[in-house]
CSV table of C-alpha atoms and ligand atoms in Angstrom, one decimal:
chain,number,residue,atom,x,y,z
Q,295,UNK,CA,0.1,0.0,-0.1
Q,296,UNK,CA,1.5,3.4,-0.8
Q,297,UNK,CA,0.9,6.1,1.7
Q,298,UNK,CA,1.1,9.8,0.5
Q,299,UNK,CA,2.0,12.8,2.9
Q,300,UNK,CA,1.4,16.6,2.9
Q,301,UNK,CA,4.5,17.0,0.6
Q,302,UNK,CA,2.8,14.9,-1.9
Q,303,UNK,CA,-0.2,16.9,-1.8
Q,304,UNK,CA,1.8,20.2,-2.1
Q,305,UNK,CA,3.6,18.9,-5.1
Q,306,UNK,CA,0.4,17.6,-7.0
Q,307,UNK,CA,-1.1,20.9,-8.4
Q,308,UNK,CA,-4.9,21.2,-8.7
Q,309,UNK,CA,-5.8,17.5,-8.8
Q,310,UNK,CA,-4.5,14.6,-7.2
Q,311,UNK,CA,-4.9,11.2,-8.8
Q,312,UNK,CA,-4.6,8.1,-6.7
Q,313,UNK,CA,-4.7,4.5,-7.5
Q,314,UNK,CA,-7.1,2.4,-5.3
Q,315,UNK,CA,-4.9,1.2,-2.3
Q,316,UNK,CA,-3.3,4.3,-1.8
Q,317,UNK,CA,-3.6,6.1,1.4
Q,318,UNK,CA,-3.3,9.6,2.6
Q,319,UNK,CA,-2.0,10.5,5.7
Q,320,UNK,CA,-4.7,12.9,7.8
Q,321,UNK,CA,-2.1,15.7,7.5
Q,322,UNK,CA,-2.2,15.4,3.8
Q,323,UNK,CA,-5.9,15.3,3.7
Q,324,UNK,CA,-5.8,18.6,5.9
Q,325,UNK,CA,-3.2,20.1,3.5
Q,326,UNK,CA,-5.5,19.0,0.4
Q,327,UNK,CA,-8.5,21.0,2.0
Q,328,UNK,CA,-6.2,24.0,2.8
Q,329,UNK,CA,-5.0,24.1,-0.8
Q,330,UNK,CA,-8.2,23.1,-2.6
Q,331,UNK,CA,-6.5,20.2,-4.2
Q,332,UNK,CA,-9.4,17.8,-5.8
Q,333,UNK,CA,-8.6,14.3,-5.0
Q,334,UNK,CA,-9.8,11.7,-7.8
Q,335,UNK,CA,-9.5,7.9,-7.4
Q,336,UNK,CA,-8.4,6.1,-10.5
Q,337,UNK,CA,-10.5,2.7,-10.6
Q,338,UNK,CA,-13.1,3.6,-7.8
Q,339,UNK,CA,-13.2,5.1,-4.3
Q,340,UNK,CA,-11.3,3.2,-1.6
Q,341,UNK,CA,-13.2,0.7,0.4
Q,342,UNK,CA,-14.6,1.9,3.8
Q,343,UNK,CA,-11.9,2.0,6.7
Q,344,UNK,CA,-10.9,-1.1,8.5
Q,345,UNK,CA,-10.4,0.6,11.8
Q,346,UNK,CA,-13.8,1.4,12.3
Q,347,UNK,CA,-17.3,0.3,11.3
Q,348,UNK,CA,-20.4,2.2,12.4
Q,349,UNK,CA,-23.6,1.0,13.0
Q,350,UNK,CA,-26.9,3.0,12.6
Q,351,UNK,CA,-29.4,2.8,15.4
Q,352,UNK,CA,-32.6,1.3,14.3
Q,353,UNK,CA,-35.2,3.9,13.9
Q,354,UNK,CA,-32.6,6.7,13.3
Q,355,UNK,CA,-32.8,8.9,10.3
Q,356,UNK,CA,-29.3,8.3,9.4
Q,357,UNK,CA,-27.7,5.6,7.2
Q,358,UNK,CA,-24.1,5.2,6.1
Q,359,UNK,CA,-23.7,6.8,2.8
Q,360,UNK,CA,-22.2,5.1,-0.1
Q,361,UNK,CA,-18.7,6.5,-0.9
Q,362,UNK,CA,-18.6,8.3,-4.4
Q,363,UNK,CA,-16.3,7.6,-7.1
Q,364,UNK,CA,-14.8,11.0,-7.2
Q,365,UNK,CA,-14.7,13.0,-4.1
Q,366,UNK,CA,-13.4,16.6,-3.8
Q,367,UNK,CA,-10.9,17.1,-1.1
Q,368,UNK,CA,-13.1,19.1,0.8
Q,369,UNK,CA,-15.7,16.3,1.2
Q,370,UNK,CA,-12.7,14.1,2.4
Q,371,UNK,CA,-12.6,16.1,5.5
Q,372,UNK,CA,-13.5,19.6,6.4
Q,373,UNK,CA,-11.8,19.9,9.7
Q,374,UNK,CA,-13.8,22.1,11.7
Q,375,UNK,CA,-17.3,20.8,10.5
Q,376,UNK,CA,-16.6,17.1,10.2
Q,377,UNK,CA,-13.7,16.1,12.8
Q,378,UNK,CA,-15.0,14.2,15.8
Q,379,UNK,CA,-14.2,15.6,19.3
Q,380,UNK,CA,-10.8,16.6,20.2
Q,381,UNK,CA,-11.2,13.9,22.9
Q,382,UNK,CA,-11.1,11.2,20.4
Q,383,UNK,CA,-8.6,12.4,17.8
Q,384,UNK,CA,-6.3,15.3,17.3
Q,385,UNK,CA,-7.9,18.5,17.0
Q,386,UNK,CA,-8.9,19.0,13.1
Q,387,UNK,CA,-8.2,15.6,12.1
Q,388,UNK,CA,-10.8,14.4,9.5
Q,389,UNK,CA,-13.0,11.7,10.4
Q,390,UNK,CA,-13.0,9.1,7.7
Q,391,UNK,CA,-15.8,10.2,5.2
Q,392,UNK,CA,-17.5,6.6,5.3
Q,393,UNK,CA,-18.3,7.2,8.9
Q,394,UNK,CA,-19.8,10.8,8.3
Q,395,UNK,CA,-23.6,10.8,8.1
Q,396,UNK,CA,-25.0,13.7,6.1
Q,397,UNK,CA,-25.1,17.0,7.7
Q,398,UNK,CA,-28.3,17.3,9.8
Q,399,UNK,CA,-30.6,20.4,8.7
Q,400,UNK,CA,-29.4,22.3,11.7
Q,401,UNK,CA,-30.6,25.9,11.9
Q,402,UNK,CA,-28.0,28.3,11.0
Q,403,UNK,CA,-27.4,31.3,12.7
Q,404,UNK,CA,-28.9,33.8,10.5
Q,405,UNK,CA,-32.2,31.9,10.5
Q,406,UNK,CA,-32.5,32.9,14.1
Q,407,UNK,CA,-33.0,36.6,13.3
Q,408,UNK,CA,-35.3,36.1,10.3
Q,409,UNK,CA,-37.4,33.8,12.4
Q,410,UNK,CA,-41.0,34.9,12.4
Q,411,UNK,CA,-41.5,33.9,16.2
Q,412,UNK,CA,-38.1,35.4,17.4
Q,413,UNK,CA,-38.6,35.9,21.1
Q,414,UNK,CA,-37.5,39.2,22.3
Q,415,UNK,CA,-34.1,37.8,23.8
Q,416,UNK,CA,-33.3,36.4,20.6
Q,417,UNK,CA,-34.1,39.0,18.3
Q,418,UNK,CA,-32.6,41.6,20.4
Q,419,UNK,CA,-29.0,40.0,21.0
Q,420,UNK,CA,-29.1,37.5,18.0
Q,421,UNK,CA,-28.4,34.3,20.1
Q,422,UNK,CA,-28.0,31.1,18.0
Q,423,UNK,CA,-31.4,29.9,18.8
Q,424,UNK,CA,-34.6,28.6,17.1
Q,425,UNK,CA,-35.5,25.1,15.8
Q,426,UNK,CA,-36.1,24.6,12.0
Q,427,UNK,CA,-39.8,25.5,12.6
Q,428,UNK,CA,-38.8,28.9,13.8
Q,429,UNK,CA,-39.8,27.9,17.6
Q,430,UNK,CA,-37.5,29.2,20.2
Q,431,UNK,CA,-34.5,26.7,21.1
Q,432,UNK,CA,-34.9,25.5,25.0
Q,433,UNK,CA,-32.7,23.3,26.8
Q,434,UNK,CA,-33.2,22.2,30.5
Q,435,UNK,CA,-31.3,21.2,33.5
Q,436,UNK,CA,-32.8,19.1,36.2
Q,437,UNK,CA,-31.1,19.5,39.4
Q,438,UNK,CA,-29.6,23.0,40.4
Q,439,UNK,CA,-26.6,21.7,42.5
Q,440,UNK,CA,-23.2,22.0,41.7
Q,441,UNK,CA,-23.2,20.2,38.3
Q,442,UNK,CA,-26.5,21.3,37.2
Q,443,UNK,CA,-25.7,25.0,37.9
Q,444,UNK,CA,-22.5,25.1,36.3
Q,445,UNK,CA,-23.8,23.0,33.2
Q,446,UNK,CA,-26.7,25.5,32.7
Q,447,UNK,CA,-24.0,28.5,32.7
Q,448,UNK,CA,-21.9,26.5,30.3
Q,449,UNK,CA,-24.8,25.9,28.0
Q,450,UNK,CA,-26.0,29.5,28.4
Q,451,UNK,CA,-22.4,30.9,27.7
Q,452,UNK,CA,-22.4,28.9,24.2
Q,453,UNK,CA,-25.3,31.2,23.1
Q,454,UNK,CA,-26.9,28.5,21.0
Q,455,UNK,CA,-30.2,28.3,22.9
Q,456,UNK,CA,-32.7,31.0,23.5
Q,457,UNK,CA,-33.5,29.6,26.9
Q,458,UNK,CA,-31.9,27.4,29.5
Q,459,UNK,CA,-34.4,26.0,32.2
Q,460,UNK,CA,-33.1,25.2,35.5
Q,461,UNK,CA,-35.2,23.1,37.7
Q,462,UNK,CA,-34.7,21.7,41.3
Q,463,UNK,CA,-37.1,20.5,44.1
Q,464,UNK,CA,-35.9,23.1,46.5
Q,465,UNK,CA,-38.2,26.1,46.2
Q,466,UNK,CA,-36.4,29.1,45.2
Q,467,UNK,CA,-32.9,27.5,44.4
Q,468,UNK,CA,-33.2,27.1,40.8
Q,469,UNK,CA,-35.0,30.4,40.2
Q,470,UNK,CA,-32.4,32.1,42.4
Q,471,UNK,CA,-29.5,30.7,40.6
Q,472,UNK,CA,-30.9,31.2,37.2
Q,473,UNK,CA,-31.4,34.8,38.1
Q,474,UNK,CA,-27.8,35.2,39.3
Q,475,UNK,CA,-26.3,33.3,36.2
Q,476,UNK,CA,-28.5,35.3,34.1
Q,477,UNK,CA,-27.0,38.6,35.4
Q,478,UNK,CA,-23.8,37.6,34.1
Q,479,UNK,CA,-25.1,37.7,30.4
Q,480,UNK,CA,-23.7,41.1,29.6
Q,481,UNK,CA,-20.4,40.3,31.0
Q,482,UNK,CA,-20.1,36.8,29.4
Q,483,UNK,CA,-21.5,37.9,26.0
Q,484,UNK,CA,-24.5,35.8,25.7
Q,485,UNK,CA,-28.2,36.2,25.0
Q,486,UNK,CA,-29.6,32.6,26.3
Q,487,UNK,CA,-32.1,33.6,28.9
Q,488,UNK,CA,-31.6,31.5,32.0
Q,489,UNK,CA,-35.0,30.9,34.1
Q,490,UNK,CA,-35.6,28.6,36.9
Q,491,UNK,CA,-38.3,27.0,39.0
Q,492,UNK,CA,-39.8,23.6,40.3
Q,493,UNK,CA,-42.3,23.0,37.8
Q,494,UNK,CA,-41.7,20.5,35.0
Q,495,UNK,CA,-44.0,22.5,32.8
Q,496,UNK,CA,-41.3,25.1,32.3
Q,497,UNK,CA,-39.2,22.4,30.5
Q,498,UNK,CA,-41.9,21.9,27.8
Q,499,UNK,CA,-40.4,21.9,24.2
Q,500,UNK,CA,-36.8,21.3,25.5
Q,501,UNK,CA,-34.7,19.7,22.8
Q,502,UNK,CA,-32.1,18.5,25.5
Q,503,UNK,CA,-32.4,18.0,29.2
Q,504,UNK,CA,-29.6,17.5,31.4
Q,505,UNK,CA,-30.4,15.5,34.6
Q,506,UNK,CA,-28.1,16.2,37.3
Q,507,UNK,CA,-30.6,15.6,40.2
Q,508,UNK,CA,-29.4,13.4,43.1
Q,509,UNK,CA,-27.0,13.0,46.0
Q,510,UNK,CA,-23.4,13.3,45.1
Q,511,UNK,CA,-20.8,10.8,46.9
Q,512,UNK,CA,-19.1,11.7,50.2
Q,513,UNK,CA,-15.6,10.6,51.0
Q,514,UNK,CA,-15.5,6.8,51.7
Q,515,UNK,CA,-18.6,6.5,49.5
Q,516,UNK,CA,-18.8,4.4,46.3
Q,517,UNK,CA,-20.9,5.5,43.4
Q,518,UNK,CA,-23.2,2.5,44.0
Q,519,UNK,CA,-23.9,3.4,47.7
Q,520,UNK,CA,-26.1,6.1,45.9
Q,521,UNK,CA,-28.2,3.9,43.9
Q,522,UNK,CA,-31.4,3.8,46.2
Q,523,UNK,CA,-31.6,7.3,46.9
Q,524,UNK,CA,-30.8,8.3,43.3
Q,525,UNK,CA,-33.4,5.7,41.8
Q,526,UNK,CA,-36.1,7.3,43.4
Q,527,UNK,CA,-34.9,10.7,42.2
Q,528,UNK,CA,-34.6,9.5,38.7
Q,529,UNK,CA,-38.0,7.9,38.7
Q,530,UNK,CA,-39.4,11.2,39.9
Q,531,UNK,CA,-37.6,13.3,37.3
Q,532,UNK,CA,-38.5,10.6,34.3
Q,533,UNK,CA,-42.0,11.1,35.2
Q,534,UNK,CA,-41.7,14.8,34.9
Q,535,UNK,CA,-39.9,14.6,31.6
Q,536,UNK,CA,-42.5,12.0,30.2
Q,537,UNK,CA,-45.4,14.6,31.0
Q,538,UNK,CA,-43.7,17.8,29.7
Q,539,UNK,CA,-40.9,17.0,27.6
Q,540,UNK,CA,-41.7,13.9,25.7
Q,541,UNK,CA,-39.5,14.9,22.7
Q,542,UNK,CA,-36.5,15.9,24.5
Q,543,UNK,CA,-33.1,14.0,24.4
Q,544,UNK,CA,-32.0,13.1,27.9
Q,545,UNK,CA,-28.5,13.2,29.1
Q,546,UNK,CA,-28.3,11.6,32.7
Q,547,UNK,CA,-25.4,12.8,34.8
Q,548,UNK,CA,-26.9,11.2,38.1
Q,549,UNK,CA,-24.6,8.3,39.7
Q,550,UNK,CA,-24.4,5.4,39.5
Q,551,UNK,CA,-24.4,6.6,35.9
Q,552,UNK,CA,-24.7,3.3,33.8
Q,553,UNK,CA,-27.8,2.2,36.1
Q,554,UNK,CA,-29.4,5.3,36.4
Q,555,UNK,CA,-29.3,5.9,32.4
Q,556,UNK,CA,-30.8,2.5,32.2
Q,557,UNK,CA,-33.5,3.5,34.6
Q,558,UNK,CA,-34.2,6.6,33.0
Q,559,UNK,CA,-34.7,4.9,29.7
Q,560,UNK,CA,-37.0,2.5,31.1
Q,561,UNK,CA,-39.0,4.9,33.2
Q,562,UNK,CA,-39.5,7.6,30.6
Q,563,UNK,CA,-40.3,4.9,27.7
Q,564,UNK,CA,-38.2,7.3,25.3
Q,565,UNK,CA,-36.4,5.5,22.4
Q,566,UNK,CA,-32.8,4.6,23.4
Q,567,UNK,CA,-31.4,7.1,20.9
Q,568,UNK,CA,-32.8,9.6,23.1
Q,569,UNK,CA,-31.6,8.6,26.5
Q,570,UNK,CA,-27.8,8.8,27.0
Q,571,UNK,CA,-25.5,9.1,29.9
Q,572,UNK,CA,-22.3,11.4,30.5
Q,573,UNK,CA,-19.3,9.6,32.0
Q,574,UNK,CA,-17.0,8.8,29.1
Q,575,UNK,CA,-16.4,12.3,28.0
Q,576,UNK,CA,-15.6,13.2,31.7
Q,577,UNK,CA,-13.2,10.2,32.1
Q,578,UNK,CA,-11.5,10.8,28.8
Q,579,UNK,CA,-10.7,14.3,29.3
Q,580,UNK,CA,-9.4,13.2,32.7
Q,581,UNK,CA,-7.1,10.7,30.9
Q,582,UNK,CA,-6.0,13.3,28.4
Q,583,UNK,CA,-4.9,15.9,30.9
Q,584,UNK,CA,-3.1,13.3,33.1
Q,585,UNK,CA,-1.4,12.0,30.1
Q,586,UNK,CA,-0.7,15.2,28.8
Q,587,UNK,CA,1.1,16.3,31.9
Q,588,UNK,CA,3.3,13.0,31.9
Q,589,UNK,CA,4.2,13.4,28.4
Q,590,UNK,CA,4.7,17.1,28.8
Q,591,UNK,CA,2.3,18.3,25.8
Q,592,UNK,CA,-0.9,20.2,25.8
Q,593,UNK,CA,-4.0,18.2,27.0
Q,594,UNK,CA,-5.7,18.6,23.5
Q,595,UNK,CA,-2.8,16.9,21.7
Q,596,UNK,CA,-4.0,13.7,23.4
Q,597,UNK,CA,-6.5,11.8,21.8
Q,598,UNK,CA,-8.0,8.7,23.7
Q,599,UNK,CA,-11.4,7.5,24.9
Q,600,UNK,CA,-12.6,5.9,28.1
Q,601,UNK,CA,-15.5,3.3,27.5
Q,602,UNK,CA,-17.2,0.7,29.7
Q,603,UNK,CA,-18.6,1.8,33.1
Q,604,UNK,CA,-18.2,4.9,35.0
Q,605,UNK,CA,-16.2,3.3,37.8
Q,606,UNK,CA,-14.0,0.3,38.6
Q,607,UNK,CA,-14.6,-1.3,35.2
Q,608,UNK,CA,-13.8,1.7,33.1
Q,609,UNK,CA,-11.9,0.6,30.0
Q,610,UNK,CA,-9.1,2.9,28.4
Q,611,UNK,CA,-8.3,1.2,25.0
Q,612,UNK,CA,-4.5,2.3,24.8
Q,613,UNK,CA,-4.6,1.0,21.1
Q,614,UNK,CA,-6.5,3.9,20.2
Q,615,UNK,CA,-4.6,6.5,22.0
Q,616,UNK,CA,-2.5,8.9,20.4
Q,617,UNK,CA,-0.3,11.9,21.3
Q,618,UNK,CA,-0.3,13.8,18.1
Q,619,UNK,CA,-0.2,11.1,15.3
Q,620,UNK,CA,1.9,9.0,17.6
Q,621,UNK,CA,0.5,5.8,19.3
Q,622,UNK,CA,0.5,6.7,23.0
Q,623,UNK,CA,2.2,3.2,23.6
Q,624,UNK,CA,5.3,4.4,21.7
Q,625,UNK,CA,5.5,7.5,23.5
Q,626,UNK,CA,4.8,6.3,27.3
Q,627,UNK,CA,6.2,3.3,28.9
Q,628,UNK,CA,3.7,0.5,29.9
Q,629,UNK,CA,4.2,1.1,33.7
Q,630,UNK,CA,3.3,5.0,33.2
Q,631,UNK,CA,0.3,4.1,30.9
Q,632,UNK,CA,-1.0,1.7,33.6
Q,633,UNK,CA,-0.5,4.3,36.5
Q,634,UNK,CA,-2.4,7.0,34.2
Q,635,UNK,CA,-5.4,4.6,33.6
Q,636,UNK,CA,-5.7,3.8,37.4
Q,637,UNK,CA,-5.4,7.3,38.4
Q,638,UNK,CA,-8.2,8.4,35.6
Q,639,UNK,CA,-10.3,5.5,37.0
Q,640,UNK,CA,-9.9,7.0,40.5
Q,641,UNK,CA,-10.0,10.5,39.8
Q,642,UNK,CA,-13.7,11.1,41.0
Q,643,UNK,CA,-12.6,9.6,44.2
Q,644,UNK,CA,-9.5,11.5,44.3
Q,645,UNK,CA,-11.7,15.0,44.0
Q,646,UNK,CA,-14.1,13.8,46.5
Q,647,UNK,CA,-11.5,13.2,49.2
Q,648,UNK,CA,-10.0,16.4,48.7
Q,649,UNK,CA,-13.1,18.5,48.7
Q,650,UNK,CA,-14.2,16.5,51.9
Q,651,UNK,CA,-17.9,17.3,50.8
Q,652,UNK,CA,-19.7,16.7,47.7
Q,653,UNK,CA,-18.0,15.7,44.2
Q,654,UNK,CA,-16.4,17.0,41.2
Q,655,UNK,CA,-18.3,19.4,39.0
Q,656,UNK,CA,-16.4,21.7,36.7
Q,657,UNK,CA,-15.1,19.0,34.4
Q,658,UNK,CA,-18.5,17.0,34.8
Q,659,UNK,CA,-20.2,20.0,33.6
Q,660,UNK,CA,-18.0,20.8,30.8
Q,661,UNK,CA,-18.6,17.2,29.7
Q,662,UNK,CA,-22.3,17.5,29.7
Q,663,UNK,CA,-22.2,20.6,27.9
Q,664,UNK,CA,-20.0,19.4,25.4
Q,665,UNK,CA,-22.5,16.4,24.6
Q,666,UNK,CA,-25.5,18.7,24.4
Q,667,UNK,CA,-23.6,21.3,22.3
Q,668,UNK,CA,-22.4,18.4,19.9
Q,669,UNK,CA,-25.8,17.5,19.4
Q,670,UNK,CA,-27.6,21.1,19.1
Q,671,UNK,CA,-25.0,22.2,16.7
Q,672,UNK,CA,-24.9,19.2,14.5
Q,673,UNK,CA,-21.0,18.9,14.8
Q,674,UNK,CA,-21.4,15.2,13.9
Q,675,UNK,CA,-18.9,14.3,16.7
Q,676,UNK,CA,-18.1,11.0,18.0
Q,677,UNK,CA,-17.8,11.0,21.6
Q,678,UNK,CA,-17.6,8.2,24.4
Q,679,UNK,CA,-21.2,8.0,25.8
Q,680,UNK,CA,-23.2,5.7,27.9
Q,681,UNK,CA,-25.9,4.1,25.5
Q,682,UNK,CA,-28.0,1.2,25.0
Q,683,UNK,CA,-25.7,-1.3,23.2
Q,684,UNK,CA,-26.9,-2.7,19.9
Q,685,UNK,CA,-24.7,-5.9,19.3
Q,686,UNK,CA,-21.8,-3.7,18.5
Q,687,UNK,CA,-18.8,-5.2,20.2
Q,688,UNK,CA,-20.9,-8.4,21.0
Q,689,UNK,CA,-22.8,-6.3,23.7
Q,690,UNK,CA,-26.6,-5.7,23.6
Q,691,UNK,CA,-29.5,-4.8,25.8
Q,692,UNK,CA,-27.6,-2.9,28.5
Q,693,UNK,CA,-26.4,0.9,29.0
Q,694,UNK,CA,-22.6,0.9,28.8
Q,695,UNK,CA,-19.9,3.5,27.5
Q,696,UNK,CA,-19.1,3.1,23.9
Q,697,UNK,CA,-18.0,5.5,21.2
Q,698,UNK,CA,-21.1,7.1,19.8
Q,699,UNK,CA,-21.9,9.4,16.8
Q,700,UNK,CA,-24.1,12.2,18.1
Q,701,UNK,CA,-26.8,13.9,15.8
Q,702,UNK,CA,-29.4,16.4,16.6
Q,703,UNK,CA,-31.7,13.8,17.5
Q,704,UNK,CA,-29.5,11.9,20.1
Q,705,UNK,CA,-27.5,9.0,19.3
Q,706,UNK,CA,-27.0,8.4,15.6
Q,707,UNK,CA,-24.7,5.4,15.6
Q,708,UNK,CA,-22.4,3.4,17.4
Q,709,UNK,CA,-18.8,3.2,16.1
Q,710,UNK,CA,-16.9,-0.1,16.1
Q,711,UNK,CA,-13.2,0.5,16.7
Q,712,UNK,CA,-10.7,-2.1,16.0
Q,713,UNK,CA,-10.0,-3.0,19.6
Q,714,UNK,CA,-7.4,-5.7,20.7
Q,715,UNK,CA,-8.8,-9.0,21.9
Q,716,UNK,CA,-7.8,-8.0,25.4
Q,717,UNK,CA,-9.7,-4.6,25.3
Q,718,UNK,CA,-12.8,-6.3,23.8
Q,719,UNK,CA,-13.0,-8.7,26.6
Q,720,UNK,CA,-12.5,-5.9,29.1
Q,721,UNK,CA,-15.3,-4.0,27.6
Q,722,UNK,CA,-17.5,-7.1,27.5
Q,723,UNK,CA,-16.8,-7.7,31.2
Q,724,UNK,CA,-17.8,-4.1,32.0
Q,725,UNK,CA,-21.0,-4.6,30.1
Q,726,UNK,CA,-21.7,-8.0,32.2
Q,727,UNK,CA,-20.9,-6.2,35.6
Q,728,UNK,CA,-23.5,-3.4,34.6
Q,729,UNK,CA,-26.1,-5.9,33.6
Q,730,UNK,CA,-25.8,-7.4,36.8
Q,731,UNK,CA,-26.4,-4.3,38.7
Q,732,UNK,CA,-29.3,-3.3,36.5
Q,733,UNK,CA,-31.0,-6.6,37.6
Q,734,UNK,CA,-30.6,-5.5,41.1
Q,735,UNK,CA,-32.4,-2.1,40.4
Q,736,UNK,CA,-35.8,-3.9,40.1
Q,737,UNK,CA,-35.8,-4.5,44.0
Q,738,UNK,CA,-34.7,-1.0,44.7
E,85,LIG,O1,-19.7,11.6,35.6
E,85,LIG,C1,-20.7,11.8,36.0
E,85,LIG,N1,-21.7,11.1,35.3
E,85,LIG,C2,-20.8,12.5,37.6
E,85,LIG,C3,-21.9,12.3,38.0
E,85,LIG,C4,-19.8,13.4,37.5
E,85,LIG,C5,-19.9,14.2,38.7
E,85,LIG,C6,-21.2,14.1,39.6
E,85,LIG,N2,-22.2,13.2,39.4
E,85,LIG,C7,-23.7,12.9,40.0
E,85,LIG,O2,-24.2,14.1,39.6
E,85,LIG,C8,-23.4,13.0,41.6
E,85,LIG,O3,-22.9,11.8,42.1
E,85,LIG,C9,-24.7,13.3,41.7
E,85,LIG,O4,-25.7,12.2,41.7
E,85,LIG,C10,-25.3,14.4,40.5
E,85,LIG,C11,-25.3,15.5,41.0
E,85,LIG,O5,-24.1,16.1,41.5
E,85,LIG,P1,-23.9,17.6,42.4
E,85,LIG,O6,-22.6,17.6,42.7
E,85,LIG,O7,-24.5,18.5,41.4
E,85,LIG,O8,-24.7,17.4,43.5
E,85,LIG,P2,-25.5,18.6,44.3
E,85,LIG,O9,-24.6,19.6,44.4
E,85,LIG,O10,-26.0,17.8,45.6
E,85,LIG,O11,-27.0,18.8,43.5
E,85,LIG,C12,-27.9,17.8,43.5
E,85,LIG,C13,-29.3,18.7,43.3
E,85,LIG,C14,-29.7,19.3,44.6
E,85,LIG,O12,-29.9,20.9,44.2
E,85,LIG,C15,-31.0,18.7,44.8
E,85,LIG,O13,-31.8,19.8,45.5
E,85,LIG,C16,-31.5,18.3,43.5
E,85,LIG,O14,-30.1,17.8,42.8
E,85,LIG,N3,-32.6,17.3,43.6
E,85,LIG,C17,-33.6,17.3,42.7
E,85,LIG,N4,-34.0,18.0,41.7
E,85,LIG,C18,-35.0,17.7,41.0
E,85,LIG,N5,-35.9,16.7,41.2
E,85,LIG,C19,-35.5,15.8,42.4
E,85,LIG,N6,-36.4,14.9,42.6
E,85,LIG,C20,-34.2,16.0,43.0
E,85,LIG,N7,-33.7,15.6,44.2
E,85,LIG,C21,-32.7,16.2,44.3
């Protein structure tokens, strides 16, 4: 197989003709995009990549496109629009085109201002709101505690929604915090209106709901110690969402994450593509930061993903991790890597121990906001999310952390990476443990 680099692209002129079987490095693709070099395949387009296969979720609107025979360089990878999250791949590295679903009909910013039903907030400030039908774009966050309030602020600061609604059982808490957060809008430069309350009817029409209601860990507690208390809360929240936000995509944060996400799916009765959990994005960013410190590079130069469960059975497949374009296993020795994975797994407890009261919330809220914004802006990102396994990786019927293509309506597909047999076995063991714990939920 011939592999061409950026220098070959630079020397090619306006058109680069490639024999089938020739590969371009990601940098070469980037360079082709930058220079506007058109790429033509002699004898047909390349076969889909062996590295990863993607399964569409049943009932989802997306299905994998057939690769065209001739593809312009821009179609091979327009970095900002098509790259998956920097958590998984180096910033701007193009996702293999065969894995990229067609861009969803996401409303563009200019549609906001032109929208006939533009709310005062949006029309005054031009925030990126309004759905395809011109209705205001709304997100909700249930649980106005540390994670919830911070997530609401992060969502507002992104200036994508017309309104972010914060809900909590404690009278006055959500409305007080929402008012306080909204008072920062002029300084923060966002137009999203923050409102708060106790009544789920305020979440009506929300496209996305982040659920951060529930007890956090205290020092010495495991995540599963929270199961009974938080299962009651999740059931209550699910009933509110079923009644008032039946079309929302729900992002669960409440611990124990895998079990609570499964419970939310069961209790809402929503399709699995609209119920997902946040843990992998957090665990991944923790690993990236720790690995970056060990390697002496920027955290966003590290690409990796944390799968499996949010806890003891977290799986960080090192075969998929990179620093820049170099396999992480070639950059850091085995002992260092093992120590990094262990520390990542224990990071939540490490923060809990230091805080002495409550658990982490800055990184968790950033992770939740990242998931919501990936969906809301139609960035076609692949992020590690807790999703209902569909047979990929030989796992089905259980919520577990897997690489997930996110679309505007939730889970667009699960990406199957070429894991080593040991990594695959570890992932399957994690799923089996989660399945056992889910069985026990029925009695809680
Ligand atoms: O990676 C992850 N998924 C996590 C999970 C990372 C960090 C925190 N994680 C979990 O999120 C944590 O173990 C908890 O289960 C939740 C929320 O953590 P947070 O630190 O925000 O807890 P707080 O500050 O105690 O806030 C919880 C809020 C509080 O204001 C309660 O009044 C509210 O939840 N609450 C409710 N709101 C609405 N409806 C109901 N029924 C309800 N019950 C409690």
